[in-house]
Structures are given as structure tokens and as C-alpha cells.
């Protein structure tokens, strides 16, 4: 079992930045590929970015490329999402997820085994 706790959400003006953190506990963090997803009101949960177990492979959704940066610190059991140049359409609940994986990056929610409770990000226009 892996427990995930997100933090760092909040209200920010368009063009601003936020940094989300996801702290993991319960199992060996470096065994898990990690991902960030988001869900806006009345919309499906969507993939934002995924990172491999070692951090050597990363895959971003086109909508966030060049603005968001994922990183992980396996010594601290934490994955981060730096979000810059935020737009109104980035408003959503952001979830981190973990999956026991090989060496790749996972982009489908169905592939993830554990989820955090989510943190709200609201971007005002």
C-alpha cells in the first residue's frame, strides 16, 4: 500500500506560478512511476505529466508543455509539479498517482494503482 498526500494548491492569478508536492509513504518510492492528473468541473480526469521511476523519462500533455515541470526526489519520497504561466483553463483538482512499473512513463489513469486525495488549483483570469 502506498499513501500519497498532495499539497501546494491554491488561488493564483493568470500568469502566476504554483508548486505542487506529493509526499509518498508506505513502500519503496523508487519502485513507482509517478504521474499528475487533473479534473476540472464537469470534465473527465486528464493526464498532465508522468515520470519514470528514476526520473529519466518524462511525458507531458501538450497542454502543459513548456509551462509545467515535474521532478522527483527519491530520497525524500516526493514528486513535485512546478506550474508556471498558469492559465484559467488550468483550474482543476490536481491528483498525484503511483504505479508499480518498469522503466517507462505511464499516461493512462487506468495504469495507476494509488491516488492522492487531490489539491485544488484555481487560476483567476
Coordinates of N, CA and C in Angstrom, one line a residue:
X1 N 0.8 -1.2 0.0 CA 0.0 0.0 0.0 C 0.9 1.2 0.0
X2 N 0.5 2.2 -0.8 CA 1.2 3.5 -0.9 C 0.2 4.6 -0.5
X3 N 0.6 5.5 0.3 CA -0.2 6.6 0.7 C 0.4 7.9 0.0
X4 N -0.4 8.7 -0.6 CA 0.0 9.9 -1.3 C -0.7 11.1 -0.8
X5 N 0.0 12.1 -0.5 CA -0.6 13.3 0.1 C -0.1 14.5 -0.8
X6 N -1.0 15.2 -1.4 CA -0.6 16.4 -2.2 C -0.7 17.6 -1.4
X7 N 0.0 18.6 -1.8 CA 0.0 19.9 -1.1 C 0.4 21.0 -2.1
X8 N 0.2 22.2 -1.8 CA 0.7 23.3 -2.6 C -0.4 24.0 -3.5
X9 N -1.6 23.5 -3.5 CA -2.6 24.1 -4.3 C -3.0 25.4 -3.7
X10 N -3.8 26.2 -4.5 CA -4.3 27.4 -4.0 C -4.9 28.3 -5.2
X11 N -5.1 29.5 -4.8 CA -5.6 30.5 -5.8 C -4.5 31.4 -6.3
X12 N -4.4 31.5 -7.6 CA -3.3 32.3 -8.2 C -3.9 33.0 -9.4
X13 N -3.3 34.2 -9.7 CA -3.8 34.9 -10.9 C -3.2 34.3 -12.2
X14 N -3.8 34.5 -13.3 CA -3.3 34.0 -14.5 C -1.9 34.6 -14.8
X15 N -1.0 33.7 -15.2 CA 0.4 34.1 -15.4 C 1.3 33.8 -14.2
X16 N 0.6 33.5 -13.1 CA 1.4 33.2 -11.9 C 1.9 31.7 -11.9
X17 N 2.5 31.4 -10.7 CA 3.1 30.1 -10.6 C 2.6 29.4 -9.3
X18 N 2.6 28.1 -9.3 CA 2.4 27.3 -8.1 C 3.3 26.1 -8.2
X19 N 3.7 25.6 -7.0 CA 4.4 24.3 -7.0 C 3.7 23.3 -6.1
X20 N 3.3 22.2 -6.7 CA 2.6 21.2 -6.0 C 3.6 20.1 -5.6
X21 N 3.4 19.5 -4.4 CA 4.2 18.4 -3.9 C 3.3 17.2 -3.6
X22 N 3.9 16.1 -3.8 CA 3.2 14.8 -3.4 C 4.1 14.0 -2.6
X23 N 3.8 13.8 -1.4 CA 4.6 13.0 -0.5 C 4.1 11.6 -0.4
X24 N 5.0 10.6 -0.6 CA 4.5 9.2 -0.6 C 5.1 8.5 0.6
X25 N 4.3 7.5 1.1 CA 4.8 6.7 2.2 C 4.2 5.3 2.1
X26 N 4.9 4.4 2.7 CA 4.3 3.0 2.7 C 5.2 2.0 2.0
X27 N 5.8 2.3 0.9 CA 6.6 1.4 0.1 C 7.8 2.1 -0.4
X28 N 8.6 1.3 -1.1 CA 9.8 1.9 -1.7 C 9.4 2.8 -2.8
X29 N 9.6 4.1 -2.6 CA 9.2 5.1 -3.6 C 9.8 4.9 -5.0
X30 N 11.0 4.6 -5.0 CA 11.7 4.4 -6.3 C 11.2 3.3 -7.1
X31 N 10.4 2.4 -6.6 CA 9.8 1.4 -7.4 C 8.6 1.8 -8.2
X32 N 8.2 3.1 -8.0 CA 6.9 3.5 -8.6 C 7.1 4.6 -9.6
X33 N 6.5 4.4 -10.8 CA 6.3 5.5 -11.7 C 5.3 6.5 -11.1
X34 N 5.4 7.7 -11.3 CA 4.5 8.7 -10.8 C 3.9 9.6 -11.8
X35 N 2.7 10.1 -11.5 CA 2.0 10.9 -12.5 C 1.2 12.0 -11.8
X36 N 0.9 13.0 -12.6 CA -0.1 14.0 -12.1 C -1.2 14.0 -13.1
X37 N -2.4 14.1 -12.6 CA -3.6 14.2 -13.4 C -4.4 15.4 -12.8
X38 N -5.4 15.8 -13.6 CA -6.3 16.9 -13.1 C -7.7 16.6 -13.6
X39 N -8.6 17.2 -12.8 CA -10.0 17.1 -13.2 C -10.7 18.4 -12.9
X40 N -11.2 19.0 -13.9 CA -12.0 20.2 -13.8 C -13.5 19.9 -13.7
X41 N -14.3 20.8 -13.2 CA -15.7 20.5 -13.0 C -16.3 20.1 -14.3
X42 N -17.1 19.1 -14.2 CA -17.9 18.5 -15.4 C -17.0 18.0 -16.5
X43 N -15.7 17.7 -16.2 CA -14.8 17.1 -17.2 C -14.2 15.8 -16.7
X44 N -13.7 15.1 -17.6 CA -13.0 13.8 -17.3 C -11.7 14.1 -16.7
X45 N -11.2 13.2 -15.9 CA -9.9 13.3 -15.4 C -8.9 13.2 -16.5
X46 N -7.9 14.1 -16.6 CA -7.0 14.1 -17.7 C -5.5 14.0 -17.2
X47 N -4.7 13.3 -18.0 CA -3.3 13.2 -17.8 C -2.6 14.6 -17.9
X48 N -1.7 14.9 -17.0 CA -0.9 16.1 -17.1 C 0.5 15.8 -17.4
X49 N 1.1 14.9 -16.6 CA 2.5 14.6 -16.8 C 2.8 13.3 -16.0
X50 N 3.8 12.5 -16.6 CA 4.2 11.3 -15.9 C 5.8 11.3 -15.9
X51 N 6.3 10.6 -14.9 CA 7.7 10.5 -14.7 C 8.1 9.1 -14.3
X52 N 9.2 8.6 -14.9 CA 9.6 7.2 -14.6 C 10.1 7.0 -13.2
X53 N 10.4 5.8 -12.9 CA 10.9 5.5 -11.5 C 12.2 6.3 -11.2
X54 N 13.1 6.4 -12.1 CA 14.3 7.1 -11.8 C 14.3 8.6 -12.2
X55 N 13.2 9.0 -12.9 CA 13.2 10.4 -13.3 C 13.8 10.6 -14.7
X56 N 14.3 9.6 -15.3 CA 15.0 9.7 -16.5 C 14.1 9.9 -17.7
X57 N 12.8 9.5 -17.6 CA 11.9 9.7 -18.6 C 10.7 10.5 -18.2
X58 N 10.2 11.4 -19.0 CA 9.1 12.3 -18.6 C 8.2 12.4 -19.9
X59 N 6.9 12.5 -19.6 CA 6.0 12.7 -20.7 C 5.0 13.8 -20.3
X60 N 4.8 14.9 -21.0 CA 3.9 15.9 -20.7 C 2.7 15.9 -21.6
X61 N 1.6 16.3 -21.1 CA 0.5 16.6 -22.0 C 0.8 17.8 -22.8
X62 N 0.3 17.9 -24.1 CA 0.6 19.0 -24.9 C 0.2 20.3 -24.3
X63 N -0.9 20.3 -23.5 CA -1.5 21.5 -23.0 C -0.6 22.2 -21.9
X64 N 0.4 21.4 -21.4 CA 1.2 22.0 -20.3 C 2.7 22.0 -20.7
X65 N 3.0 21.5 -21.9 CA 4.4 21.5 -22.3 C 5.0 22.9 -22.3
X66 N 6.2 23.1 -21.8 CA 6.8 24.4 -21.7 C 6.4 25.3 -20.5
X67 N 5.4 24.8 -19.8 CA 4.9 25.6 -18.7 C 5.0 24.8 -17.4
X68 N 4.8 23.6 -17.4 CA 4.9 22.7 -16.2 C 6.2 21.9 -16.2
X69 N 6.7 21.6 -15.0 CA 7.9 20.8 -14.9 C 7.7 19.8 -13.7
X70 N 7.9 18.6 -14.0 CA 7.8 17.5 -13.0 C 9.2 17.2 -12.6
X71 N 9.3 16.8 -11.3 CA 10.6 16.3 -10.8 C 10.3 15.4 -9.6
X72 N 11.3 14.6 -9.3 CA 11.1 13.7 -8.1 C 12.4 13.6 -7.4
X73 N 12.2 13.4 -6.1 CA 13.3 13.3 -5.2 C 13.1 11.9 -4.5
X74 N 13.8 10.9 -4.9 CA 13.5 9.6 -4.3 C 14.0 9.5 -2.9
X75 N 15.0 10.3 -2.6 CA 15.5 10.3 -1.2 C 14.4 10.9 -0.2
X76 N 13.6 11.8 -0.8 CA 12.6 12.4 0.1 C 11.2 11.8 -0.2
X77 N 11.1 10.8 -1.0 CA 9.8 10.2 -1.4 C 8.8 11.2 -1.8
X78 N 9.2 12.1 -2.7 CA 8.3 13.2 -3.1 C 8.5 13.5 -4.6
X79 N 7.3 13.8 -5.2 CA 7.3 14.2 -6.5 C 6.7 15.6 -6.6
X80 N 7.3 16.5 -7.5 CA 6.9 17.9 -7.5 C 6.3 18.2 -8.9
X81 N 5.5 19.2 -8.9 CA 5.0 19.8 -10.1 C 5.1 21.3 -10.1
X82 N 6.0 21.8 -10.8 CA 6.2 23.3 -10.9 C 5.3 23.8 -12.0
X83 N 4.4 24.7 -11.7 CA 3.5 25.1 -12.7 C 3.7 26.6 -12.9
X84 N 4.1 27.0 -14.1 CA 4.4 28.4 -14.4 C 3.4 28.9 -15.5
X85 N 3.3 30.2 -15.7 CA 2.4 30.8 -16.7 C 1.0 30.1 -16.7
X86 N 0.5 30.1 -15.5 CA -0.8 29.4 -15.3 C -1.9 30.1 -16.1
X87 N -2.8 29.4 -16.6 CA -4.0 29.9 -17.3 C -5.3 29.5 -16.6
X88 N -6.3 30.2 -17.0 CA -7.6 30.0 -16.4 C -8.0 28.5 -16.6
X89 N -7.7 28.0 -17.7 CA -8.1 26.6 -18.1 C -7.3 25.5 -17.3
X90 N -6.3 26.0 -16.5 CA -5.5 25.0 -15.7 C -6.3 24.8 -14.4
X91 N -7.3 25.5 -14.1 CA -8.1 25.3 -12.9 C -8.7 23.9 -12.9
X92 N -8.4 23.2 -11.7 CA -8.8 21.9 -11.6 C -8.4 21.3 -10.2
X93 N -8.9 20.2 -9.9 CA -8.3 19.4 -8.8 C -7.1 18.6 -9.3
X94 N -6.0 18.7 -8.7 CA -4.8 18.0 -9.2 C -4.5 16.8 -8.3
X95 N -4.3 15.7 -8.9 CA -4.1 14.4 -8.2 C -2.7 13.9 -8.6
X96 N -2.0 13.4 -7.6 CA -0.8 12.6 -8.0 C -1.2 11.1 -7.9
X97 N -0.5 10.3 -8.6 CA -0.7 8.9 -8.7 C 0.6 8.1 -8.8
X98 N 0.5 6.9 -8.3 CA 1.7 6.0 -8.3 C 1.4 4.7 -8.9
X99 N 2.3 4.1 -9.6 CA 2.1 2.8 -10.2 C 3.4 2.0 -10.2
X100 N 3.2 0.7 -9.7 CA 4.4 -0.2 -9.8 C 4.7 -0.4 -11.3
X101 N 5.8 0.0 -11.7 CA 6.1 0.0 -13.2 C 7.5 -0.5 -13.5
X102 N 7.7 -0.7 -14.8 CA 9.0 -1.0 -15.3 C 9.8 0.3 -15.4
X103 N 10.4 0.6 -16.6 CA 11.2 1.7 -16.8 C 10.5 2.9 -17.5
X104 N 9.3 2.7 -17.9 CA 8.7 3.7 -18.7 C 7.8 4.7 -17.9
X105 N 7.1 5.5 -18.7 CA 6.2 6.5 -18.2 C 4.8 6.1 -18.5
X106 N 3.9 6.2 -17.6 CA 2.5 5.8 -17.7 C 1.6 7.0 -17.9
X107 N 0.8 7.0 -18.9 CA -0.1 8.1 -19.2 C -1.5 7.9 -19.0
X108 N -1.9 6.7 -18.8 CA -3.4 6.4 -18.6 C -3.7 6.2 -17.1
X109 N -4.8 6.8 -16.7 CA -5.2 6.7 -15.3 C -5.4 5.3 -14.9
X110 N -5.8 4.4 -15.8 CA -6.1 3.0 -15.5 C -4.9 2.3 -15.1
X111 N -3.7 2.8 -15.5 CA -2.4 2.1 -15.2 C -1.9 2.4 -13.8
X112 N -2.5 3.4 -13.1 CA -2.0 3.7 -11.8 C -2.8 3.0 -10.7
X113 N -2.1 2.7 -9.7 CA -2.6 1.9 -8.6 C -3.0 2.7 -7.4
X114 N -2.4 3.8 -7.1 CA -2.6 4.6 -5.9 C -2.8 6.0 -6.3
X115 N -3.7 6.7 -5.5 CA -4.0 8.1 -5.8 C -4.1 8.9 -4.5
X116 N -3.7 10.1 -4.6 CA -3.8 11.0 -3.5 C -5.2 11.6 -3.5
X117 N -5.5 12.4 -2.5 CA -6.8 13.0 -2.3 C -7.1 14.2 -3.2
X118 N -6.1 14.7 -3.8 CA -6.2 15.9 -4.6 C -6.0 17.2 -3.9
X119 N -5.6 18.2 -4.7 CA -5.4 19.5 -4.2 C -6.0 20.5 -5.3
X120 N -6.7 21.5 -4.8 CA -7.4 22.4 -5.7 C -6.4 23.5 -6.2
X121 N -6.4 23.7 -7.5 CA -5.7 24.8 -8.1 C -6.7 25.7 -8.8
X122 N -6.8 26.9 -8.5 CA -7.7 27.8 -9.1 C -7.0 29.0 -9.6
X123 N -7.1 29.2 -10.9 CA -6.5 30.3 -11.6 C -7.5 31.4 -12.0
X124 N -7.3 32.6 -11.5 CA -8.3 33.6 -11.8 C -7.8 34.4 -13.1
X125 N -8.8 34.7 -13.9 CA -8.4 35.4 -15.1 C -8.4 36.9 -15.0

